[in-house]
mmCIF file of C-alpha atoms in Angstrom:
data_model
loop_
_atom_site.group_PDB
_atom_site.id
_atom_site.type_symbol
_atom_site.label_atom_id
_atom_site.label_comp_id
_atom_site.label_asym_id
_atom_site.label_seq_id
_atom_site.Cartn_x
_atom_site.Cartn_y
_atom_site.Cartn_z
ATOM 1 C CA MET D 1 107.537 -110.618 -131.817
ATOM 2 C CA SER D 2 110.420 -113.006 -132.602
ATOM 3 C CA ARG D 3 109.966 -116.772 -132.809
ATOM 4 C CA ILE D 4 111.893 -117.161 -129.579
ATOM 5 C CA GLN D 5 109.687 -114.604 -127.810
ATOM 6 C CA SER D 6 106.566 -116.258 -129.220
ATOM 7 C CA PHE D 7 107.691 -119.693 -128.032
ATOM 8 C CA ALA D 8 108.555 -118.284 -124.593
ATOM 9 C CA SER D 9 105.119 -116.699 -124.316
ATOM 10 C CA ARG D 10 103.370 -119.927 -125.277
ATOM 11 C CA LEU D 11 105.541 -121.878 -122.849
ATOM 12 C CA ALA D 12 104.735 -119.433 -120.037
ATOM 13 C CA LEU D 13 101.032 -119.832 -120.780
ATOM 14 C CA VAL D 14 101.285 -123.632 -120.663
ATOM 15 C CA VAL D 15 103.207 -123.486 -117.374
ATOM 16 C CA ALA D 16 100.600 -121.127 -115.913
ATOM 17 C CA LEU D 17 97.772 -123.396 -117.002
ATOM 18 C CA LEU D 18 99.484 -126.440 -115.550
ATOM 19 C CA ALA D 19 100.147 -124.625 -112.306
ATOM 20 C CA GLY D 20 96.506 -123.605 -112.144
ATOM 21 C CA ALA D 21 95.422 -127.205 -112.701
ATOM 22 C CA VAL D 22 97.594 -128.420 -109.858
ATOM 23 C CA ALA D 23 96.393 -125.622 -107.581
ATOM 24 C CA ALA D 24 92.799 -126.595 -108.326
ATOM 25 C CA ASP D 25 93.258 -130.134 -107.000
ATOM 26 C CA TRP D 26 91.856 -131.192 -103.624
ATOM 27 C CA PRO D 27 94.536 -133.684 -102.500
ATOM 28 C CA GLN D 28 93.758 -134.096 -98.799
ATOM 29 C CA PHE D 29 91.214 -133.533 -96.035
ATOM 30 C CA LEU D 30 89.965 -129.920 -96.095
ATOM 31 C CA GLY D 31 91.684 -129.165 -99.394
ATOM 32 C CA PRO D 32 95.092 -128.021 -100.643
ATOM 33 C CA THR D 33 95.897 -125.857 -97.618
ATOM 34 C CA ARG D 34 93.864 -127.925 -95.102
ATOM 35 C CA ASN D 35 91.522 -125.086 -94.212
ATOM 36 C CA GLY D 36 88.390 -125.909 -96.220
ATOM 37 C CA THR D 37 89.080 -123.057 -98.641
ATOM 38 C CA SER D 38 89.130 -123.057 -102.442
ATOM 39 C CA LYS D 39 90.687 -120.341 -104.603
ATOM 40 C CA GLU D 40 88.635 -121.299 -107.645
ATOM 41 C CA THR D 41 86.676 -118.570 -109.404
ATOM 42 C CA GLY D 42 83.853 -118.465 -111.921
ATOM 43 C CA LEU D 43 81.587 -120.728 -109.851
ATOM 44 C CA LEU D 44 77.798 -120.764 -109.856
ATOM 45 C CA GLU D 45 76.093 -118.059 -107.798
ATOM 46 C CA THR D 46 72.853 -120.025 -107.549
ATOM 47 C CA TRP D 47 71.267 -123.269 -108.707
ATOM 48 C CA PRO D 48 67.768 -124.694 -109.284
ATOM 49 C CA LYS D 49 65.758 -126.632 -106.668
ATOM 50 C CA LYS D 50 67.085 -129.942 -108.004
ATOM 51 C CA GLY D 51 70.666 -128.736 -107.543
ATOM 52 C CA PRO D 52 73.629 -127.988 -109.829
ATOM 53 C CA PRO D 53 74.049 -130.040 -113.039
ATOM 54 C CA VAL D 54 75.073 -133.629 -112.236
ATOM 55 C CA LEU D 55 78.033 -134.812 -114.304
ATOM 56 C CA TRP D 56 78.121 -138.375 -112.971
ATOM 57 C CA GLU D 57 77.336 -140.498 -109.924
ATOM 58 C CA ARG D 58 78.014 -143.989 -108.670
ATOM 59 C CA LYS D 59 77.226 -146.347 -105.803
ATOM 60 C CA VAL D 60 79.647 -146.469 -102.874
ATOM 61 C CA GLY D 61 80.181 -148.526 -99.762
ATOM 62 C CA GLU D 62 80.227 -147.535 -96.085
ATOM 63 C CA GLY D 63 82.359 -144.816 -94.598
ATOM 64 C CA PHE D 64 82.777 -141.149 -93.743
ATOM 65 C CA SER D 65 86.038 -140.725 -95.660
ATOM 66 C CA GLY D 66 85.907 -137.706 -97.940
ATOM 67 C CA PRO D 67 86.826 -137.826 -101.644
ATOM 68 C CA VAL D 68 90.130 -136.291 -102.750
ATOM 69 C CA VAL D 69 91.238 -135.232 -106.224
ATOM 70 C CA ALA D 70 94.720 -135.160 -107.765
ATOM 71 C CA ASP D 71 96.195 -135.509 -111.244
ATOM 72 C CA GLY D 72 92.797 -136.035 -112.880
ATOM 73 C CA LYS D 73 91.862 -138.840 -110.491
ATOM 74 C CA LEU D 74 89.294 -138.956 -107.717
ATOM 75 C CA ILE D 75 90.355 -141.187 -104.828
ATOM 76 C CA LEU D 76 87.527 -142.984 -103.051
ATOM 77 C CA PHE D 77 88.125 -144.816 -99.766
ATOM 78 C CA HIS D 78 85.235 -146.957 -98.502
ATOM 79 C CA ARG D 79 84.154 -150.295 -97.013
ATOM 80 C CA VAL D 80 82.688 -152.861 -99.409
ATOM 81 C CA GLY D 81 81.679 -156.109 -97.723
ATOM 82 C CA ASN D 82 84.600 -157.188 -95.543
ATOM 83 C CA ASP D 83 87.171 -155.087 -97.403
ATOM 84 C CA GLU D 84 88.452 -151.543 -97.106
ATOM 85 C CA VAL D 85 88.867 -150.361 -100.682
ATOM 86 C CA ILE D 86 91.027 -147.581 -102.105
ATOM 87 C CA GLU D 87 90.121 -146.847 -105.688
ATOM 88 C CA ALA D 88 90.750 -144.242 -108.343
ATOM 89 C CA LEU D 89 88.098 -142.902 -110.704
ATOM 90 C CA ASP D 90 88.454 -140.513 -113.594
ATOM 91 C CA ALA D 91 87.579 -137.207 -111.927
ATOM 92 C CA ALA D 92 85.748 -135.911 -115.001
ATOM 93 C CA THR D 93 83.743 -139.014 -115.949
ATOM 94 C CA GLY D 94 83.657 -141.303 -112.892
ATOM 95 C CA LYS D 95 85.100 -144.203 -114.901
ATOM 96 C CA ASP D 96 87.166 -146.786 -112.999
ATOM 97 C CA ARG D 97 90.939 -146.437 -113.176
ATOM 98 C CA TRP D 98 92.290 -148.853 -110.535
ATOM 99 C CA LYS D 99 91.358 -150.509 -107.252
ATOM 100 C CA PHE D 100 93.267 -151.808 -104.210
ATOM 101 C CA LYS D 101 91.588 -153.642 -101.344
ATOM 102 C CA TYR D 102 92.449 -155.461 -98.152
ATOM 103 C CA ALA D 103 90.415 -157.325 -95.538
ATOM 104 C CA SER D 104 89.033 -155.333 -92.620
ATOM 105 C CA ALA D 105 87.681 -156.844 -89.415
ATOM 106 C CA TYR D 106 86.705 -153.522 -87.846
ATOM 107 C CA GLU D 107 83.263 -153.493 -86.193
ATOM 108 C CA ASP D 108 81.964 -150.294 -84.663
ATOM 109 C CA PRO D 109 80.815 -150.959 -81.075
ATOM 110 C CA TYR D 110 78.249 -148.144 -81.267
ATOM 111 C CA ARG D 111 76.832 -149.193 -84.635
ATOM 112 C CA LYS D 112 77.959 -146.012 -86.362
ATOM 113 C CA GLY D 113 79.176 -147.879 -89.430
ATOM 114 C CA ASP D 114 82.209 -150.032 -90.131
ATOM 115 C CA GLY D 115 83.726 -148.013 -92.971
ATOM 116 C CA PRO D 116 86.797 -145.748 -92.870
ATOM 117 C CA ARG D 117 86.508 -142.304 -91.316
ATOM 118 C CA SER D 118 89.906 -140.899 -92.303
ATOM 119 C CA THR D 119 90.342 -139.050 -95.610
ATOM 120 C CA PRO D 120 93.362 -140.066 -97.744
ATOM 121 C CA ALA D 121 96.281 -137.754 -98.504
ATOM 122 C CA VAL D 122 97.897 -137.609 -101.951
ATOM 123 C CA GLY D 123 101.407 -136.381 -102.714
ATOM 124 C CA GLY D 124 104.620 -137.369 -104.457
ATOM 125 C CA GLY D 125 102.757 -139.751 -106.747
ATOM 126 C CA ARG D 126 101.398 -141.728 -103.786
ATOM 127 C CA VAL D 127 98.086 -142.207 -101.981
ATOM 128 C CA PHE D 128 98.102 -142.652 -98.191
ATOM 129 C CA ALA D 129 94.966 -144.068 -96.549
ATOM 130 C CA LEU D 130 94.334 -144.806 -92.858
ATOM 131 C CA GLY D 131 91.602 -147.357 -92.178
ATOM 132 C CA ALA D 132 89.102 -147.537 -89.318
ATOM 133 C CA GLY D 133 91.085 -150.348 -87.677
ATOM 134 C CA GLY D 134 94.441 -148.574 -87.914
ATOM 135 C CA VAL D 135 95.786 -150.048 -91.166
ATOM 136 C CA LEU D 136 97.955 -147.441 -92.904
ATOM 137 C CA THR D 137 98.414 -148.097 -96.638
ATOM 138 C CA CYS D 138 100.475 -146.456 -99.357
ATOM 139 C CA VAL D 139 99.701 -147.148 -103.027
ATOM 140 C CA GLY D 140 100.853 -145.550 -106.261
ATOM 141 C CA LEU D 141 98.627 -142.790 -107.615
ATOM 142 C CA ALA D 142 99.194 -143.880 -111.208
ATOM 143 C CA ASP D 143 98.400 -147.590 -110.866
ATOM 144 C CA GLY D 144 97.183 -148.373 -107.328
ATOM 145 C CA LYS D 145 100.012 -150.826 -106.668
ATOM 146 C CA LYS D 146 100.909 -151.287 -102.997
ATOM 147 C CA ALA D 147 104.139 -149.607 -101.949
ATOM 148 C CA TRP D 148 103.851 -150.470 -98.250
ATOM 149 C CA GLN D 149 101.353 -151.158 -95.479
ATOM 150 C CA ARG D 150 101.467 -151.038 -91.668
ATOM 151 C CA GLU D 151 99.075 -152.163 -88.941
ATOM 152 C CA LEU D 152 99.532 -149.314 -86.486
ATOM 153 C CA HIS D 153 97.538 -150.864 -83.659
ATOM 154 C CA LYS D 154 99.819 -153.899 -83.739
ATOM 155 C CA ASP D 155 103.039 -151.905 -84.175
ATOM 156 C CA TYR D 156 102.223 -149.545 -81.293
ATOM 157 C CA VAL D 157 100.369 -149.837 -77.980
ATOM 158 C CA VAL D 158 97.180 -147.966 -78.910
ATOM 159 C CA PRO D 159 94.176 -147.783 -76.547
ATOM 160 C CA LYS D 160 90.800 -148.540 -78.113
ATOM 161 C CA ASN D 161 89.056 -145.418 -79.371
ATOM 162 C CA PHE D 162 85.302 -144.827 -79.473
ATOM 163 C CA PHE D 163 84.559 -145.013 -83.208
ATOM 164 C CA GLY D 164 87.747 -146.429 -84.660
ATOM 165 C CA VAL D 165 90.451 -144.308 -86.274
ATOM 166 C CA GLY D 166 89.245 -140.962 -87.576
ATOM 167 C CA THR D 167 92.246 -138.639 -87.871
ATOM 168 C CA SER D 168 93.503 -137.929 -91.418
ATOM 169 C CA PRO D 169 97.276 -138.061 -92.082
ATOM 170 C CA ILE D 170 99.232 -135.156 -93.540
ATOM 171 C CA LEU D 171 102.259 -135.204 -95.846
ATOM 172 C CA GLU D 172 105.095 -132.815 -95.022
ATOM 173 C CA GLY D 173 108.020 -133.107 -97.388
ATOM 174 C CA LYS D 174 109.098 -136.733 -97.362
ATOM 175 C CA LEU D 175 107.329 -137.554 -94.095
ATOM 176 C CA LEU D 176 103.782 -138.680 -93.368
ATOM 177 C CA LEU D 177 102.566 -137.438 -89.977
ATOM 178 C CA VAL D 178 99.879 -139.298 -88.002
ATOM 179 C CA ASN D 179 98.245 -138.963 -84.571
ATOM 180 C CA VAL D 180 98.629 -142.681 -83.808
ATOM 181 C CA GLY D 181 97.745 -142.380 -80.124
ATOM 182 C CA GLY D 182 100.129 -145.032 -78.813
ATOM 183 C CA THR D 183 102.126 -145.131 -75.584
ATOM 184 C CA GLY D 184 105.337 -143.273 -76.407
ATOM 185 C CA ALA D 185 103.959 -142.936 -79.917
ATOM 186 C CA GLY D 186 101.170 -140.424 -79.614
ATOM 187 C CA ILE D 187 102.408 -138.753 -82.804
ATOM 188 C CA VAL D 188 104.485 -140.658 -85.345
ATOM 189 C CA ALA D 189 106.242 -139.637 -88.561
ATOM 190 C CA PHE D 190 106.744 -142.253 -91.273
ATOM 191 C CA HIS D 191 109.036 -142.097 -94.285
ATOM 192 C CA ALA D 192 106.612 -141.665 -97.175
ATOM 193 C CA ASP D 193 108.593 -143.872 -99.551
ATOM 194 C CA SER D 194 109.041 -146.864 -97.228
ATOM 195 C CA GLY D 195 106.620 -146.573 -94.285
ATOM 196 C CA LYS D 196 109.499 -146.861 -91.836
ATOM 197 C CA GLU D 197 109.280 -144.833 -88.661
ATOM 198 C CA ALA D 198 111.210 -141.554 -88.778
ATOM 199 C CA TRP D 199 110.381 -140.348 -85.261
ATOM 200 C CA LYS D 200 107.760 -140.638 -82.538
ATOM 201 C CA ALA D 201 106.756 -138.330 -79.721
ATOM 202 C CA THR D 202 104.336 -137.867 -76.783
ATOM 203 C CA ASP D 203 101.879 -140.201 -75.074
ATOM 204 C CA ASP D 204 98.846 -138.280 -76.348
ATOM 205 C CA GLU D 205 95.904 -140.458 -77.297
ATOM 206 C CA ALA D 206 94.450 -140.038 -80.769
ATOM 207 C CA SER D 207 91.630 -137.609 -81.443
ATOM 208 C CA TYR D 208 89.348 -137.320 -84.463
ATOM 209 C CA ALA D 209 90.890 -133.991 -85.445
ATOM 210 C CA SER D 210 93.514 -133.878 -88.187
ATOM 211 C CA PRO D 211 96.918 -132.172 -88.061
ATOM 212 C CA LEU D 212 98.144 -129.256 -90.118
ATOM 213 C CA VAL D 213 101.605 -127.870 -90.847
ATOM 214 C CA ALA D 214 102.443 -124.176 -91.059
ATOM 215 C CA THR D 215 105.228 -121.643 -90.582
ATOM 216 C CA LEU D 216 104.499 -119.473 -87.545
ATOM 217 C CA ASP D 217 106.800 -116.870 -86.018
ATOM 218 C CA GLY D 218 109.489 -118.045 -88.445
ATOM 219 C CA ALA D 219 109.329 -121.675 -87.348
ATOM 220 C CA ARG D 220 107.899 -124.626 -89.252
ATOM 221 C CA MET D 221 105.419 -126.448 -87.013
ATOM 222 C CA ALA D 222 103.281 -129.562 -87.153
ATOM 223 C CA LEU D 223 100.137 -128.757 -85.173
ATOM 224 C CA PHE D 224 98.190 -131.658 -83.677
ATOM 225 C CA PHE D 225 94.927 -131.339 -81.737
ATOM 226 C CA THR D 226 95.132 -134.631 -79.850
ATOM 227 C CA ARG D 227 92.714 -136.001 -77.293
ATOM 228 C CA THR D 228 94.623 -133.998 -74.666
ATOM 229 C CA GLY D 229 95.014 -130.737 -76.547
ATOM 230 C CA LEU D 230 97.361 -128.834 -78.823
ATOM 231 C CA VAL D 231 100.847 -130.196 -79.521
ATOM 232 C CA ALA D 232 103.282 -128.252 -81.723
ATOM 233 C CA LEU D 233 106.323 -130.135 -83.017
ATOM 234 C CA ASP D 234 109.209 -129.688 -85.394
ATOM 235 C CA PRO D 235 107.986 -131.804 -88.327
ATOM 236 C CA VAL D 236 111.501 -132.935 -89.275
ATOM 237 C CA SER D 237 112.820 -134.013 -85.864
ATOM 238 C CA GLY D 238 109.648 -134.554 -83.839
ATOM 239 C CA LYS D 239 110.900 -132.248 -81.075
ATOM 240 C CA VAL D 240 107.952 -130.859 -79.121
ATOM 241 C CA ARG D 241 107.969 -127.056 -79.173
ATOM 242 C CA PHE D 242 105.038 -126.515 -76.829
ATOM 243 C CA THR D 243 101.696 -127.913 -75.689
ATOM 244 C CA LYS D 244 98.365 -126.416 -74.652
ATOM 245 C CA ARG D 245 95.851 -128.544 -72.800
ATOM 246 C CA TRP D 246 92.361 -128.186 -74.286
ATOM 247 C CA ARG D 247 89.988 -131.095 -74.132
ATOM 248 C CA SER D 248 86.403 -132.023 -73.494
ATOM 249 C CA ARG D 249 85.559 -132.197 -69.809
ATOM 250 C CA ILE D 250 84.158 -135.733 -69.702
ATOM 251 C CA ASN D 251 86.136 -138.881 -70.457
ATOM 252 C CA ALA D 252 83.527 -140.210 -72.881
ATOM 253 C CA SER D 253 84.422 -137.570 -75.468
ATOM 254 C CA VAL D 254 87.214 -136.520 -77.793
ATOM 255 C CA ASN D 255 88.469 -133.493 -79.697
ATOM 256 C CA ALA D 256 87.365 -133.764 -83.308
ATOM 257 C CA ALA D 257 87.388 -130.415 -85.165
ATOM 258 C CA THR D 258 90.682 -129.603 -86.890
ATOM 259 C CA PRO D 259 92.416 -126.387 -85.707
ATOM 260 C CA VAL D 260 91.976 -123.313 -87.916
ATOM 261 C CA LEU D 261 94.802 -120.875 -88.690
ATOM 262 C CA LEU D 262 93.623 -117.259 -88.699
ATOM 263 C CA GLY D 263 95.276 -113.962 -89.517
ATOM 264 C CA GLY D 264 98.735 -115.418 -89.969
ATOM 265 C CA ASP D 265 99.567 -116.037 -86.311
ATOM 266 C CA HIS D 266 96.334 -117.091 -84.560
ATOM 267 C CA LEU D 267 94.967 -120.577 -84.006
ATOM 268 C CA PHE D 268 91.339 -121.439 -83.244
ATOM 269 C CA LEU D 269 90.566 -124.594 -81.251
ATOM 270 C CA SER D 270 87.055 -125.799 -80.556
ATOM 271 C CA SER D 271 85.509 -128.711 -78.655
ATOM 272 C CA SER D 272 82.088 -129.737 -77.490
ATOM 273 C CA TYR D 273 80.943 -131.214 -74.137
ATOM 274 C CA GLY D 274 81.185 -128.060 -72.037
ATOM 275 C CA THR D 275 84.638 -126.961 -73.214
ATOM 276 C CA GLY D 276 84.082 -124.513 -76.052
ATOM 277 C CA ALA D 277 86.544 -122.513 -78.109
ATOM 278 C CA VAL D 278 89.803 -120.684 -77.537
ATOM 279 C CA LEU D 279 91.692 -118.265 -79.775
ATOM 280 C CA LEU D 280 95.458 -118.480 -79.369
ATOM 281 C CA ARG D 281 98.240 -116.219 -80.572
ATOM 282 C CA VAL D 282 101.089 -118.513 -81.604
ATOM 283 C CA LYS D 283 104.737 -117.786 -80.901
ATOM 284 C CA ARG D 284 107.796 -119.834 -81.741
ATOM 285 C CA ASP D 285 107.846 -121.506 -78.333
ATOM 286 C CA GLY D 286 104.348 -121.115 -76.953
ATOM 287 C CA VAL D 287 100.888 -119.590 -77.176
ATOM 288 C CA GLU D 288 98.908 -116.944 -75.364
ATOM 289 C CA GLU D 289 95.140 -116.907 -74.988
ATOM 290 C CA VAL D 290 93.278 -114.079 -76.706
ATOM 291 C CA TRP D 291 89.808 -115.216 -75.612
ATOM 292 C CA LYS D 292 87.961 -118.386 -74.647
ATOM 293 C CA SER D 293 84.275 -119.209 -74.300
ATOM 294 C CA ASP D 294 81.733 -122.007 -74.467
ATOM 295 C CA LYS D 295 79.123 -119.547 -75.753
ATOM 296 C CA VAL D 296 80.688 -118.640 -79.110
ATOM 297 C CA LEU D 297 81.386 -121.642 -81.363
ATOM 298 C CA SER D 298 81.604 -125.080 -79.764
ATOM 299 C CA ALA D 299 82.218 -127.499 -82.643
ATOM 300 C CA HIS D 300 81.364 -131.157 -82.113
ATOM 301 C CA PHE D 301 83.371 -132.540 -85.035
ATOM 302 C CA SER D 302 82.909 -130.295 -88.089
ATOM 303 C CA THR D 303 85.835 -127.964 -88.831
ATOM 304 C CA PRO D 304 84.958 -124.241 -89.228
ATOM 305 C CA VAL D 305 86.116 -122.204 -92.252
ATOM 306 C CA ALA D 306 87.275 -118.588 -92.344
ATOM 307 C CA VAL D 307 86.513 -115.805 -94.808
ATOM 308 C CA GLY D 308 88.297 -112.605 -93.824
ATOM 309 C CA PRO D 309 87.267 -111.504 -90.315
ATOM 310 C CA HIS D 310 84.494 -114.085 -90.120
ATOM 311 C CA LEU D 311 84.568 -117.721 -89.035
ATOM 312 C CA PHE D 312 81.716 -120.019 -90.057
ATOM 313 C CA GLY D 313 81.081 -123.293 -88.266
ATOM 314 C CA PHE D 314 78.549 -125.691 -86.796
ATOM 315 C CA GLU D 315 77.628 -124.888 -83.225
ATOM 316 C CA GLY D 316 76.370 -127.576 -80.865
ATOM 317 C CA ARG D 317 76.362 -131.331 -80.404
ATOM 318 C CA GLN D 318 75.290 -133.540 -83.277
ATOM 319 C CA GLU D 319 72.718 -135.514 -81.298
ATOM 320 C CA GLU D 320 71.035 -132.280 -80.168
ATOM 321 C CA GLY D 321 70.921 -130.659 -83.607
ATOM 322 C CA ALA D 322 73.747 -128.270 -84.527
ATOM 323 C CA SER D 323 73.332 -124.867 -86.190
ATOM 324 C CA LEU D 324 75.363 -122.924 -88.755
ATOM 325 C CA ARG D 325 76.963 -119.937 -87.034
ATOM 326 C CA CYS D 326 79.059 -116.922 -88.018
ATOM 327 C CA ILE D 327 81.382 -115.243 -85.542
ATOM 328 C CA ASP D 328 83.830 -112.360 -85.500
ATOM 329 C CA TRP D 329 86.875 -114.452 -84.683
ATOM 330 C CA LYS D 330 89.043 -111.608 -83.392
ATOM 331 C CA ALA D 331 86.469 -110.446 -80.862
ATOM 332 C CA GLY D 332 84.867 -113.820 -80.105
ATOM 333 C CA LYS D 333 81.456 -112.337 -80.904
ATOM 334 C CA VAL D 334 78.480 -114.230 -82.386
ATOM 335 C CA LEU D 335 77.110 -112.434 -85.456
ATOM 336 C CA TRP D 336 74.311 -114.784 -86.555
ATOM 337 C CA THR D 337 73.015 -118.343 -86.158
ATOM 338 C CA GLU D 338 70.854 -120.402 -88.531
ATOM 339 C CA ASP D 339 69.215 -123.595 -87.307
ATOM 340 C CA GLY D 340 68.585 -126.831 -89.157
ATOM 341 C CA PHE D 341 71.973 -127.765 -90.575
ATOM 342 C CA GLY D 342 73.163 -130.377 -88.100
ATOM 343 C CA CYS D 343 76.904 -131.086 -88.092
ATOM 344 C CA GLY D 344 77.458 -130.409 -91.762
ATOM 345 C CA SER D 345 80.504 -129.516 -93.839
ATOM 346 C CA ALA D 346 81.480 -126.234 -95.474
ATOM 347 C CA ILE D 347 83.837 -125.081 -98.208
ATOM 348 C CA ALA D 348 84.689 -121.385 -98.550
ATOM 349 C CA ALA D 349 84.938 -120.289 -102.197
ATOM 350 C CA GLY D 350 85.188 -116.592 -102.944
ATOM 351 C CA ASN D 351 82.368 -114.765 -101.190
ATOM 352 C CA ASN D 352 80.281 -117.885 -100.704
ATOM 353 C CA LEU D 353 80.063 -120.963 -98.532
ATOM 354 C CA ILE D 354 79.198 -124.270 -100.164
ATOM 355 C CA VAL D 355 77.498 -126.134 -97.340
ATOM 356 C CA LEU D 356 76.481 -129.787 -97.211
ATOM 357 C CA SER D 357 74.083 -130.280 -94.316
ATOM 358 C CA GLU D 358 74.040 -133.437 -92.242
ATOM 359 C CA GLY D 359 70.640 -134.213 -93.780
ATOM 360 C CA GLY D 360 71.957 -134.071 -97.364
ATOM 361 C CA ASP D 361 70.996 -130.541 -98.456
ATOM 362 C CA LEU D 362 73.472 -128.665 -100.659
ATOM 363 C CA VAL D 363 73.227 -124.998 -99.701
ATOM 364 C CA LEU D 364 74.912 -121.886 -101.091
ATOM 365 C CA VAL D 365 75.321 -119.236 -98.398
ATOM 366 C CA GLU D 366 76.804 -115.771 -98.756
ATOM 367 C CA ALA D 367 79.924 -115.490 -96.591
ATOM 368 C CA THR D 368 78.900 -112.333 -94.793
ATOM 369 C CA GLY D 369 78.709 -111.427 -91.144
ATOM 370 C CA ALA D 370 75.778 -109.040 -91.641
ATOM 371 C CA ARG D 371 73.080 -111.728 -91.677
ATOM 372 C CA TYR D 372 72.329 -115.237 -92.874
ATOM 373 C CA ARG D 373 71.688 -115.041 -96.620
ATOM 374 C CA GLU D 374 70.822 -118.256 -98.457
ATOM 375 C CA LYS D 375 71.338 -118.106 -102.214
ATOM 376 C CA ALA D 376 70.391 -121.666 -103.238
ATOM 377 C CA ARG D 377 69.368 -124.989 -101.706
ATOM 378 C CA ALA D 378 68.729 -128.494 -103.012
ATOM 379 C CA SER D 379 68.188 -131.909 -101.418
ATOM 380 C CA VAL D 380 70.885 -134.059 -103.036
ATOM 381 C CA LEU D 381 71.997 -136.855 -100.666
ATOM 382 C CA ALA D 382 70.687 -139.012 -97.810
ATOM 383 C CA ARG D 383 71.238 -138.618 -94.068
ATOM 384 C CA PRO D 384 73.779 -138.784 -92.547
ATOM 385 C CA CYS D 385 76.335 -136.849 -94.629
ATOM 386 C CA ARG D 386 79.554 -136.809 -92.634
ATOM 387 C CA ALA D 387 82.220 -137.112 -95.321
ATOM 388 C CA HIS D 388 83.703 -133.737 -96.212
ATOM 389 C CA PRO D 389 83.119 -132.776 -99.872
ATOM 390 C CA ALA D 390 85.855 -131.834 -102.357
ATOM 391 C CA LEU D 391 85.947 -128.971 -104.864
ATOM 392 C CA ALA D 392 88.378 -129.379 -107.745
ATOM 393 C CA ASN D 393 88.545 -127.907 -111.243
ATOM 394 C CA GLY D 394 85.014 -126.550 -111.079
ATOM 395 C CA ARG D 395 83.514 -129.840 -109.950
ATOM 396 C CA LEU D 396 82.032 -130.575 -106.526
ATOM 397 C CA TYR D 397 82.199 -134.134 -105.174
ATOM 398 C CA ALA D 398 80.176 -135.334 -102.181
ATOM 399 C CA ARG D 399 78.913 -138.637 -100.825
ATOM 400 C CA ASP D 400 76.668 -140.328 -98.310
ATOM 401 C CA ASP D 401 76.693 -144.046 -97.426
ATOM 402 C CA ARG D 402 75.175 -145.030 -100.779
ATOM 403 C CA ARG D 403 76.139 -142.577 -103.507
ATOM 404 C CA LEU D 404 79.030 -140.410 -104.652
ATOM 405 C CA VAL D 405 77.909 -137.516 -106.871
ATOM 406 C CA CYS D 406 79.865 -135.099 -109.063
ATOM 407 C CA TRP D 407 78.271 -131.721 -109.884
ATOM 408 C CA ASN D 408 79.409 -129.035 -112.301
ATOM 409 C CA LEU D 409 79.789 -125.743 -110.409
ATOM 410 C CA LYS D 410 81.295 -123.750 -113.277
ATOM 411 C CA LYS D 411 79.169 -120.970 -114.724
#
């Protein structure tokens, strides 16, 4: 092999390794492709009763905002005293890197906690965080310096929501898309570099579900599950392509589980409060119903995850005790149900589900439709666990209202 060939081979290896490192990040709610799925391999197939090896842990403030990981940094968004705090930690060691904070006056009227519910999004060297009171902040990923900040509830006419702001923003190209919920500004796109409005559309009130962006039937679409139902827009112009009403039947409720893309051209929506789920086939300018039912998988607020022909999610209302359920998503058929999980969170990784129950149990479940098969379980955090965990570079990160823990999941 010549020197040039040798150098090219080494360069290709470095590029591949770097690409793998980027792909292993968890830069937003529900992971790199916003579907709760990790492509990492070589993960533990079981763990002892005390759980996987702990690499580090630290105290945290209030909130249900999930951790995100990018460029070797873990971004934590929480409420400490009277401040909402965005901070970066070294993802491998937990050591402090930088911190940005601002005063928050949000008080939850139902005493469900005053911390942020929305999970930050990271992209283009920036961190975007949406607070419980509607403050949208952009800081630099490298140093935490403020780039811009907006108070959405002052900038737009936004009706009061039940538990503050809970939708997580999504970055699409140079635009940040948010379900603001304002009059004439149900959905708003902001220029990521300046925070200036790029476009606004609809009167849809905000839900607690988060948007996703995908190419379907040859068209790029931003898909929002608002309080009213599904809204598909052109993410560049804000032009509404189509809508599909799907909402909980009583006014004192909201949509909260993020839509799930299935099989390339299907979309799964699910609500609680007597509404249930619907499977839609998506076309460029509309959708058609494949099936709908309130007896299959009615998600209160936890987003289901898919592994092949199976969809795994949490069936039932949180206050009544939800169960982990597996369905055949094409047929709308229940395959098995396992009680005792509450409204937990799940990450699909290979042939397994990494499940964090609402009560703080970390459970490894085989992702099969044949039967419920538990491979490992450990009590690791305190109730209630409502922040979605993150899996990045072989490390699992999860939190409750007191602790953030990092476990090693590599074999």
